Amino acid sequence: MGVKDYLLKRIAEVGTIHMTLLDPDKVTVREFRELALMVQDYGSDALMVGGSLGISEGQLDEYLSAVKDSLKIPIILFPGSVANLSRYADAVFFLSVLNSADPYFIVGAQVQASVLLIKRFRNLEPISLAYIIVGDGGAVGYVSNARPIPYDRDDIALAYAYAAQLMGFDMIYLEAGSGAREPVRPRMVSKVKQLVSKPLIVGGGIRDPEKAAELALAGADAVVTGTIIEEKPELVKDIIKAVHDGGITRRRKELERN
Ligand code: 1GP
């Protein structure tokens, strides 16, 4: 089964999946391996690997080859640049920063990456992703020259997400930015989810189980956490459980309504 199909299957099973983002720039190879195995043990559904500034292909290979054979969950690249590809991953989020003011981040980098995917990384499964930056935006908002959507402008987020669906992206990501002071608001998630049927990923600034559960209940199909594993690793297990419990509760309510 491909990685996209696996993610869709897990979303169908638990309502909301949890994905862990690890940035190889912030940890050693050994820490990377320990954290990846830990989150797999805690029930995280996939490992996303990347960062806004990015590391070289050689370094990435070193990190990923250290975990590849021990991980059962898929490794999905979350590239900050075209240099962040590795044959040791299973898939790559082929992302377009839809609300960047710079066409390079909407389609330019993707054209460059396509050449690499066709010629050098044929084993990587591309999953197209509309990446929409909200609120704080964090480093990725700055680096990709995004015009972040204000936290309370659900209407603008919905318009971007619906456009992404019409354009045929596989998945949509509402991103407040790594380490954001405030995550995307549940109200925005639920407004987008009412009209958009593509899997909706939410991340950035999620630091506690309560917030993670709120986002799952609001309609997120996937919740991503990154920074918390560096700040308070003891919370990660509860966050993953909160995501799954929130998703299952939402799924039950949906079934009761229909
Ligand atoms: C960033 O959404 C992810 O791309 C994760 O954000 O590091 O704040 O958890 P945090």
Coordinates of N, CA, C and O in Angstrom, one line a residue, residues 20-189:
T20 N 4.3 13.2 13.5 CA 5.3 13.9 14.2 C 6.3 14.5 13.2 O 6.8 13.8 12.3
L21 N 6.6 15.8 13.5 CA 7.6 16.4 12.6 C 8.9 16.5 13.4 O 9.0 17.0 14.5
L22 N 10.0 15.9 12.8 CA 11.3 16.0 13.3 C 12.2 16.8 12.3 O 12.2 16.6 11.1
D23 N 12.9 17.8 12.9 CA 13.8 18.6 12.1 C 15.3 18.1 12.4 O 15.8 18.4 13.5
P24 N 15.9 17.5 11.4 CA 17.2 17.0 11.6 C 18.3 18.1 12.0 O 19.3 17.8 12.5
D25 N 17.9 19.3 11.7 CA 18.8 20.4 12.0 C 18.9 20.7 13.5 O 19.9 21.3 14.0
K26 N 17.9 20.2 14.2 CA 17.8 20.5 15.7 C 18.3 19.4 16.6 O 18.3 19.5 17.8
V27 N 18.5 18.2 16.0 CA 18.9 17.0 16.8 C 20.1 16.3 16.2 O 20.3 16.4 15.0
T28 N 20.7 15.5 17.0 CA 21.8 14.6 16.5 C 21.2 13.4 15.8 O 20.0 13.1 16.1
V29 N 22.0 12.6 15.1 CA 21.4 11.4 14.5 C 20.9 10.5 15.5 O 19.8 9.9 15.4
R30 N 21.6 10.4 16.6 CA 21.2 9.5 17.7 C 19.9 9.9 18.3 O 19.0 9.1 18.6
E31 N 19.8 11.2 18.6 CA 18.5 11.7 19.2 C 17.3 11.5 18.2 O 16.2 11.2 18.6
F32 N 17.7 11.7 16.9 CA 16.6 11.6 15.9 C 16.1 10.1 15.9 O 14.9 9.9 15.9
R33 N 17.0 9.2 16.0 CA 16.6 7.8 16.0 C 15.8 7.5 17.3 O 14.7 6.9 17.2
E34 N 16.2 8.0 18.4 CA 15.5 7.7 19.7 C 14.1 8.3 19.6 O 13.1 7.6 20.0
L35 N 14.0 9.5 19.1 CA 12.7 10.2 19.1 C 11.8 9.5 18.1 O 10.6 9.4 18.4
A36 N 12.3 9.1 17.0 CA 11.4 8.5 16.0 C 10.9 7.2 16.5 O 9.7 6.9 16.4
L37 N 11.7 6.4 17.2 CA 11.2 5.1 17.7 C 10.2 5.4 18.9 O 9.3 4.7 19.0
M38 N 10.5 6.4 19.6 CA 9.6 6.8 20.8 C 8.2 7.1 20.3 O 7.2 6.6 20.8
V39 N 8.1 8.0 19.3 CA 6.8 8.4 18.8 C 6.1 7.3 18.1 O 4.8 7.2 18.2
Q40 N 6.8 6.4 17.5 CA 6.2 5.2 16.9 C 5.6 4.4 18.0 O 4.4 3.9 17.9
D41 N 6.3 4.2 19.0 CA 5.8 3.4 20.2 C 4.6 4.1 20.8 O 3.7 3.4 21.3
Y42 N 4.5 5.4 20.8 CA 3.4 6.1 21.4 C 2.2 6.1 20.5 O 1.1 6.6 20.8
G43 N 2.3 5.7 19.3 CA 1.2 5.6 18.4 C 1.1 6.7 17.3 O 0.0 6.8 16.6
S44 N 2.1 7.5 17.1 CA 2.1 8.5 16.1 C 2.0 7.7 14.7 O 2.6 6.6 14.6
D45 N 1.3 8.3 13.8 CA 0.9 7.5 12.6 C 1.9 7.7 11.4 O 1.9 6.9 10.5
A46 N 2.7 8.7 11.5 CA 3.7 8.9 10.4 C 4.8 9.9 11.0 O 4.6 10.7 11.9
L47 N 6.0 9.8 10.3 CA 7.1 10.7 10.7 C 7.3 11.6 9.5 O 7.5 11.2 8.4
M48 N 7.2 12.9 9.8 CA 7.5 13.9 8.8 C 8.9 14.5 9.1 O 9.2 14.7 10.3
V49 N 9.7 14.6 8.1 CA 11.1 15.1 8.3 C 11.4 16.3 7.5 O 11.2 16.3 6.3
G50 N 11.8 17.4 8.1 CA 12.1 18.6 7.4 C 12.2 19.8 8.3 O 12.0 19.7 9.5
G51 N 12.5 20.9 7.7 CA 12.6 22.2 8.4 C 12.7 23.3 7.4 O 12.9 23.1 6.2
S52 N 12.4 24.5 7.9 CA 12.3 25.6 7.0 C 13.7 26.0 6.3 O 13.7 26.5 5.2
L53 N 14.7 25.8 7.1 CA 16.0 26.2 6.6 C 16.7 25.0 5.8 O 17.4 25.2 4.8
G54 N 16.4 23.8 6.3 CA 16.8 22.6 5.5 C 18.3 22.2 5.7 O 19.1 23.1 6.1
I55 N 18.5 21.0 5.5 CA 19.9 20.5 5.5 C 20.3 19.8 4.2 O 19.4 19.7 3.3
S56 N 21.5 19.4 4.0 CA 21.9 18.9 2.8 C 21.5 17.5 2.6 O 21.1 16.8 3.5
E57 N 21.4 17.0 1.3 CA 21.0 15.7 1.0 C 21.8 14.6 1.7 O 21.3 13.6 2.3
G58 N 23.1 14.8 1.8 CA 24.0 13.9 2.4 C 23.7 13.7 3.9 O 23.6 12.6 4.4
Q59 N 23.4 14.8 4.6 CA 23.1 14.8 6.0 C 21.8 14.1 6.2 O 21.6 13.3 7.1
L60 N 20.8 14.4 5.3 CA 19.5 13.8 5.4 C 19.6 12.3 5.3 O 18.9 11.6 6.0
D61 N 20.3 11.9 4.3 CA 20.5 10.4 4.1 C 21.1 9.8 5.4 O 20.6 8.7 5.8
E62 N 22.0 10.4 6.0 CA 22.6 9.9 7.3 C 21.5 9.7 8.3 O 21.4 8.7 9.0
Y63 N 20.7 10.7 8.5 CA 19.6 10.7 9.5 C 18.6 9.6 9.2 O 18.2 8.8 10.0
L64 N 18.2 9.6 8.0 CA 17.1 8.7 7.6 C 17.5 7.2 7.5 O 16.8 6.3 7.9
S65 N 18.8 7.0 7.1 CA 19.2 5.6 7.0 C 19.4 5.0 8.4 O 19.3 3.8 8.6
A66 N 19.5 5.9 9.4 CA 19.7 5.4 10.8 C 18.3 4.8 11.3 O 18.3 4.1 12.3
V67 N 17.2 5.2 10.7 CA 15.9 4.8 11.3 C 15.1 3.9 10.3 O 14.2 3.2 10.7
K68 N 15.5 4.0 9.1 CA 14.7 3.4 8.0 C 14.2 1.9 8.3 O 13.1 1.6 8.2
D69 N 15.2 1.1 8.7 CA 14.9 -0.3 8.9 C 14.1 -0.6 10.2 O 13.5 -1.7 10.3
S70 N 14.2 0.3 11.1 CA 13.5 0.0 12.4 C 12.1 0.6 12.5 O 11.4 0.3 13.4
L71 N 11.7 1.5 11.5 CA 10.4 2.1 11.6 C 9.4 1.4 10.8 O 9.6 1.0 9.6
K72 N 8.2 1.2 11.3 CA 7.1 0.6 10.6 C 6.2 1.8 10.0 O 5.6 1.6 9.0
I73 N 6.2 2.9 10.7 CA 5.4 4.0 10.2 C 6.1 4.7 9.1 O 7.4 4.6 9.0
P74 N 5.4 5.3 8.1 CA 6.1 5.9 7.0 C 6.9 7.1 7.3 O 6.5 7.9 8.2
I75 N 8.0 7.3 6.5 CA 8.7 8.6 6.6 C 8.4 9.4 5.4 O 8.5 9.1 4.3
I76 N 7.8 10.6 5.8 CA 7.4 11.5 4.7 C 8.3 12.8 4.8 O 8.3 13.5 5.8
L77 N 8.9 13.1 3.7 CA 9.7 14.3 3.7 C 8.8 15.5 3.6 O 7.8 15.5 2.9
F78 N 9.2 16.6 4.4 CA 8.5 17.8 4.4 C 9.5 18.9 4.1 O 10.0 19.6 5.0
P79 N 9.8 19.0 2.8 CA 11.0 19.8 2.4 C 10.9 21.3 2.5 O 9.9 21.9 2.1
G80 N 12.0 21.9 3.0 CA 12.1 23.3 3.1 C 12.7 23.9 1.8 O 12.6 25.0 1.5
S81 N 13.3 23.0 1.0 CA 13.9 23.4 -0.3 C 14.1 22.1 -1.1 O 13.9 21.0 -0.7
V82 N 14.5 22.3 -2.4 CA 14.7 21.2 -3.3 C 15.9 20.4 -2.9 O 16.0 19.2 -3.4
A83 N 16.7 20.9 -2.0 CA 17.8 20.1 -1.5 C 17.4 19.1 -0.5 O 18.2 18.2 -0.1
N84 N 16.2 19.1 0.0 CA 15.8 18.2 1.1 C 15.1 17.0 0.6 O 14.0 16.6 1.1
L85 N 15.7 16.3 -0.3 CA 15.2 15.0 -0.8 C 16.1 13.9 -0.4 O 17.3 14.1 -0.3
S86 N 15.6 12.7 -0.1 CA 16.4 11.6 0.2 C 15.8 10.3 -0.2 O 14.5 10.1 0.0
R87 N 16.6 9.4 -0.7 CA 16.0 8.1 -1.2 C 15.6 7.2 0.0 O 15.0 6.2 -0.2
Y88 N 16.0 7.6 1.2 CA 15.7 6.8 2.4 C 14.3 7.0 2.9 O 13.9 6.4 3.9
A89 N 13.6 8.0 2.4 CA 12.2 8.3 2.8 C 11.2 7.5 2.0 O 11.6 6.9 0.9
D90 N 10.0 7.4 2.4 CA 9.0 6.7 1.6 C 8.2 7.6 0.7 O 7.7 7.2 -0.3
A91 N 8.0 8.8 1.1 CA 7.1 9.7 0.4 C 7.6 11.2 0.6 O 8.5 11.4 1.4
V92 N 7.1 12.1 -0.2 CA 7.4 13.5 0.0 C 6.1 14.3 -0.2 O 5.3 14.1 -1.1
F93 N 5.9 15.2 0.8 CA 4.9 16.2 0.6 C 5.3 17.2 -0.5 O 6.2 18.0 -0.3
F94 N 4.7 17.0 -1.6 CA 5.0 17.9 -2.8 C 4.2 19.2 -2.6 O 3.1 19.3 -3.0
L95 N 4.8 20.1 -1.8 CA 4.0 21.2 -1.3 C 4.1 22.5 -2.1 O 5.2 22.8 -2.6
S96 N 3.0 23.2 -2.2 CA 3.0 24.5 -2.8 C 2.5 25.5 -1.7 O 1.4 25.3 -1.1
V97 N 3.3 26.6 -1.5 CA 2.8 27.6 -0.5 C 1.8 28.5 -1.2 O 2.2 29.5 -1.8
L98 N 0.6 28.1 -1.1 CA -0.4 28.8 -1.9 C -0.5 30.3 -1.6 O -0.8 31.1 -2.5
N99 N -0.3 30.7 -0.4 CA -0.3 32.2 -0.1 C 1.0 32.8 0.0 O 1.2 33.8 0.7
S100 N 2.0 32.3 -0.7 CA 3.3 33.0 -0.8 C 3.1 34.2 -1.8 O 2.2 34.1 -2.7
A101 N 3.9 35.2 -1.6 CA 3.8 36.3 -2.6 C 4.9 36.1 -3.7 O 5.0 37.0 -4.6
D102 N 5.6 35.0 -3.6 CA 6.7 34.7 -4.5 C 6.4 33.5 -5.3 O 6.3 32.4 -4.7
P103 N 6.3 33.6 -6.6 CA 5.9 32.4 -7.4 C 6.8 31.3 -7.3 O 6.5 30.1 -7.5
Y104 N 8.1 31.5 -6.8 CA 9.1 30.4 -6.7 C 8.5 29.4 -5.7 O 8.7 28.2 -5.9
F105 N 7.8 29.9 -4.6 CA 7.4 28.9 -3.6 C 6.0 28.3 -3.9 O 5.5 27.4 -3.3
I106 N 5.4 28.9 -5.0 CA 4.1 28.3 -5.4 C 4.3 27.2 -6.5 O 3.7 26.2 -6.5
V107 N 5.2 27.5 -7.4 CA 5.4 26.6 -8.5 C 6.9 26.4 -9.0 O 7.3 25.4 -9.5
G108 N 7.7 27.4 -8.7 CA 9.1 27.4 -9.2 C 9.9 26.2 -8.6 O 10.5 25.4 -9.3
A109 N 9.9 26.1 -7.3 CA 10.7 25.0 -6.6 C 10.1 23.7 -7.0 O 10.9 22.7 -7.1
Q110 N 8.8 23.6 -7.2 CA 8.2 22.4 -7.6 C 8.6 21.9 -9.0 O 8.8 20.7 -9.2
V111 N 8.8 22.8 -9.9 CA 9.3 22.4 -11.2 C 10.8 21.9 -11.1 O 11.1 20.8 -11.6
Q112 N 11.6 22.5 -10.3 CA 12.9 22.0 -10.0 C 12.9 20.6 -9.4 O 13.6 19.7 -9.7
A113 N 12.0 20.5 -8.4 CA 11.9 19.2 -7.7 C 11.4 18.1 -8.6 O 11.8 17.0 -8.5
S114 N 10.5 18.5 -9.5 CA 10.0 17.5 -10.4 C 11.1 16.8 -11.2 O 11.1 15.5 -11.4
V115 N 12.0 17.5 -11.6 CA 13.1 17.0 -12.4 C 13.9 16.0 -11.5 O 14.2 14.9 -12.0
L116 N 14.1 16.3 -10.3 CA 14.8 15.4 -9.4 C 14.0 14.2 -9.1 O 14.5 13.1 -9.0
L117 N 12.7 14.4 -8.9 CA 11.8 13.2 -8.6 C 11.7 12.2 -9.8 O 11.7 11.0 -9.6
I118 N 11.8 12.8 -11.0 CA 11.7 11.9 -12.2 C 13.0 11.2 -12.4 O 13.1 10.0 -12.7
K119 N 14.1 12.0 -12.2 CA 15.4 11.4 -12.6 C 16.1 10.7 -11.4 O 16.8 9.7 -11.7
R120 N 16.0 11.1 -10.2 CA 16.8 10.6 -9.2 C 16.1 9.9 -8.0 O 16.7 9.1 -7.3
F121 N 14.9 10.3 -7.8 CA 14.2 9.8 -6.6 C 12.9 9.1 -6.9 O 11.8 9.4 -6.4
R122 N 13.0 8.2 -7.8 CA 11.8 7.5 -8.3 C 11.0 6.7 -7.3 O 9.9 6.4 -7.4
N123 N 11.7 6.4 -6.2 CA 11.1 5.6 -5.2 C 10.2 6.4 -4.2 O 9.4 5.9 -3.5
L124 N 10.4 7.8 -4.3 CA 9.6 8.6 -3.4 C 8.2 8.8 -3.9 O 8.1 9.2 -5.1
E125 N 7.3 8.6 -3.1 CA 5.9 8.8 -3.5 C 5.5 10.3 -3.3 O 5.5 10.7 -2.2
P126 N 5.2 11.0 -4.3 CA 4.8 12.4 -4.1 C 3.4 12.5 -3.7 O 2.5 11.9 -4.3
I127 N 3.1 13.3 -2.6 CA 1.7 13.6 -2.2 C 1.5 15.1 -2.3 O 2.2 15.8 -1.6
S128 N 0.7 15.5 -3.2 CA 0.6 17.0 -3.4 C -0.1 17.6 -2.3 O -1.1 17.1 -1.8
L129 N 0.4 18.7 -1.9 CA -0.1 19.4 -0.6 C -0.2 20.9 -0.8 O 0.8 21.6 -1.2
A130 N -1.4 21.4 -0.6 CA -1.6 22.8 -0.6 C -1.2 23.3 0.8 O -1.9 23.0 1.8
Y131 N -0.2 24.2 0.9 CA 0.3 24.6 2.2 C -0.1 26.0 2.4 O 0.2 26.9 1.6
I132 N -1.0 26.2 3.4 CA -1.6 27.6 3.6 C -1.1 28.1 4.9 O -1.3 27.4 6.0
I133 N -0.5 29.2 4.9 CA 0.2 29.8 6.1 C -0.8 30.7 6.8 O -1.4 31.6 6.2
V134 N -1.0 30.5 8.1 CA -2.0 31.2 8.9 C -1.3 31.9 10.1 O -0.3 31.4 10.7
G135 N -1.8 33.0 10.5 CA -1.4 33.7 11.8 C 0.1 34.0 11.9 O 0.6 34.7 11.0
D136 N 0.7 33.5 12.9 CA 2.2 33.7 13.1 C 3.0 33.4 11.9 O 3.9 34.2 11.6
G137 N 2.8 32.3 11.4 CA 3.5 31.9 10.2 C 4.9 31.3 10.4 O 5.4 30.5 9.7
G138 N 5.5 31.7 11.5 CA 6.8 31.2 11.9 C 7.9 31.3 10.9 O 7.8 32.1 9.9
A139 N 8.9 30.5 11.0 CA 10.1 30.6 10.1 C 9.6 30.3 8.6 O 10.1 31.0 7.7
V140 N 8.7 29.3 8.5 CA 8.3 29.0 7.1 C 7.6 30.1 6.4 O 7.8 30.4 5.2
G141 N 6.8 30.9 7.2 CA 6.1 32.0 6.6 C 7.1 33.1 6.2 O 6.9 33.7 5.1
Y142 N 8.1 33.3 7.0 CA 9.2 34.3 6.6 C 10.0 33.8 5.4 O 10.1 34.6 4.4
V143 N 10.4 32.6 5.5 CA 11.3 32.1 4.4 C 10.6 32.0 3.1 O 11.2 32.3 2.0
S144 N 9.3 31.6 3.1 CA 8.6 31.5 1.8 C 7.9 32.7 1.4 O 7.0 32.7 0.5
N145 N 8.1 33.8 2.1 CA 7.5 35.1 1.8 C 6.0 35.0 1.7 O 5.4 35.5 0.7
A146 N 5.4 34.4 2.7 CA 4.0 34.2 2.7 C 3.3 35.4 3.2 O 3.9 36.3 3.9
R147 N 2.0 35.6 2.8 CA 1.2 36.6 3.4 C 0.2 35.8 4.3 O -0.9 35.4 3.9
P148 N 0.6 35.6 5.6 CA -0.2 34.7 6.4 C -1.7 35.2 6.6 O -1.9 36.4 6.7
I149 N -2.6 34.3 6.6 CA -4.0 34.6 6.8 C -4.2 34.9 8.3 O -3.8 34.1 9.1
P150 N -4.8 36.0 8.6 CA -5.1 36.3 10.1 C -5.9 35.2 10.7 O -6.7 34.5 10.1
Y151 N -5.6 34.9 12.0 CA -6.2 33.8 12.7 C -7.7 33.8 12.7 O -8.3 32.8 12.7
D152 N -8.3 35.0 12.6 CA -9.7 35.1 12.7 C -10.4 35.2 11.3 O -11.6 35.4 11.2
R153 N -9.6 35.1 10.2 CA -10.3 35.2 8.9 C -10.5 33.8 8.3 O -9.9 33.4 7.3
D154 N -11.6 33.2 8.9 CA -12.0 31.9 8.4 C -12.4 31.9 7.0 O -12.2 30.9 6.2
D155 N -13.0 33.0 6.6 CA -13.5 33.1 5.2 C -12.3 33.1 4.2 O -12.4 32.4 3.1
I156 N -11.2 33.7 4.5 CA -10.0 33.7 3.6 C -9.4 32.3 3.5 O -9.1 31.8 2.5
A157 N -9.3 31.7 4.7 CA -8.7 30.3 4.8 C -9.6 29.4 4.0 O -9.1 28.5 3.2
L158 N -10.9 29.5 4.1 CA -11.9 28.6 3.4 C -11.7 28.8 1.9 O -11.7 27.9 1.1
A159 N -11.6 30.1 1.5 CA -11.4 30.4 0.0 C -10.1 29.7 -0.5 O -10.1 29.1 -1.6
Y160 N -9.1 29.8 0.2 CA -7.8 29.2 -0.2 C -7.9 27.7 -0.3 O -7.5 27.0 -1.2
A161 N -8.6 27.1 0.8 CA -8.7 25.7 0.9 C -9.6 25.1 -0.2 O -9.3 24.1 -0.8
Y162 N -10.7 25.8 -0.5 CA -11.6 25.4 -1.5 C -10.9 25.5 -2.9 O -11.0 24.6 -3.7
A163 N -10.2 26.6 -3.1 CA -9.4 26.7 -4.3 C -8.4 25.5 -4.5 O -8.3 24.9 -5.6
A164 N -7.8 25.2 -3.4 CA -6.8 24.0 -3.4 C -7.5 22.7 -3.8 O -7.0 21.9 -4.6
Q165 N -8.7 22.6 -3.3 CA -9.5 21.3 -3.6 C -9.8 21.3 -5.1 O -9.6 20.3 -5.8
L166 N -10.2 22.5 -5.6 CA -10.6 22.6 -7.0 C -9.4 22.4 -7.9 O -9.5 21.8 -9.0
M167 N -8.2 22.8 -7.4 CA -7.0 22.6 -8.2 C -6.5 21.2 -8.2 O -5.5 20.9 -8.9
G168 N -7.0 20.4 -7.3 CA -6.7 19.0 -7.3 C -5.6 18.5 -6.4 O -5.1 17.4 -6.6
F169 N -5.3 19.3 -5.4 CA -4.3 18.9 -4.4 C -4.8 17.7 -3.7 O -6.0 17.5 -3.4
D170 N -3.8 16.8 -3.3 CA -4.2 15.6 -2.5 C -4.7 15.9 -1.1 O -5.6 15.4 -0.6
M171 N -4.0 16.9 -0.5 CA -4.2 17.2 0.9 C -4.0 18.7 1.1 O -3.4 19.4 0.3
I172 N -4.6 19.2 2.2 CA -4.5 20.7 2.5 C -3.9 20.8 3.9 O -4.3 20.1 4.8
Y173 N -3.0 21.8 4.1 CA -2.3 21.9 5.4 C -2.5 23.4 5.9 O -2.0 24.3 5.2
L174 N -3.2 23.5 7.0 CA -3.3 24.9 7.6 C -2.1 25.0 8.6 O -2.1 24.2 9.6
E175 N -1.2 25.9 8.4 CA 0.1 25.9 9.1 C 0.2 27.2 9.9 O 0.2 28.3 9.2
A176 N 0.3 27.2 11.2 CA 0.5 28.4 12.0 C 2.0 28.7 12.1 O 2.4 29.8 12.6
G177 N 2.8 27.8 11.7 CA 4.3 27.9 11.8 C 4.8 27.2 13.0 O 4.2 27.2 14.1
S178 N 6.0 26.6 12.8 CA 6.6 25.8 13.9 C 6.9 26.8 15.1 O 7.4 27.9 14.9
G179 N 6.4 26.4 16.3 CA 6.6 27.2 17.5 C 5.7 28.4 17.6 O 6.0 29.3 18.4
A180 N 4.7 28.4 16.8 CA 3.7 29.6 16.8 C 3.2 29.8 18.2 O 3.0 28.9 19.0
R181 N 3.0 31.1 18.5 CA 2.4 31.4 19.8 C 1.0 30.9 20.0 O 0.6 30.5 21.1
E182 N 0.3 30.8 18.9 CA -1.1 30.3 18.9 C -1.3 29.4 17.7 O -0.9 29.8 16.6
P183 N -1.9 28.2 18.0 CA -2.2 27.4 16.8 C -3.3 27.9 16.0 O -4.0 28.9 16.4
V184 N -3.6 27.3 14.8 CA -4.8 27.6 14.0 C -6.0 27.4 14.9 O -6.0 26.5 15.7
R185 N -7.0 28.3 14.8 CA -8.1 28.2 15.7 C -9.1 27.1 15.3 O -9.3 26.9 14.1
P186 N -9.7 26.3 16.2 CA -10.6 25.3 15.9 C -11.8 25.8 15.0 O -12.2 25.1 14.1
R187 N -12.2 27.0 15.2 CA -13.3 27.5 14.4 C -12.9 27.6 12.9 O -13.8 27.3 12.1
M188 N -11.7 28.0 12.6 CA -11.2 28.0 11.2 C -11.2 26.6 10.7 O -11.7 26.4 9.5
V189 N -10.8 25.7 11.5 CA -10.7 24.3 11.0 C -12.1 23.8 10.7 O -12.4 23.2 9.6

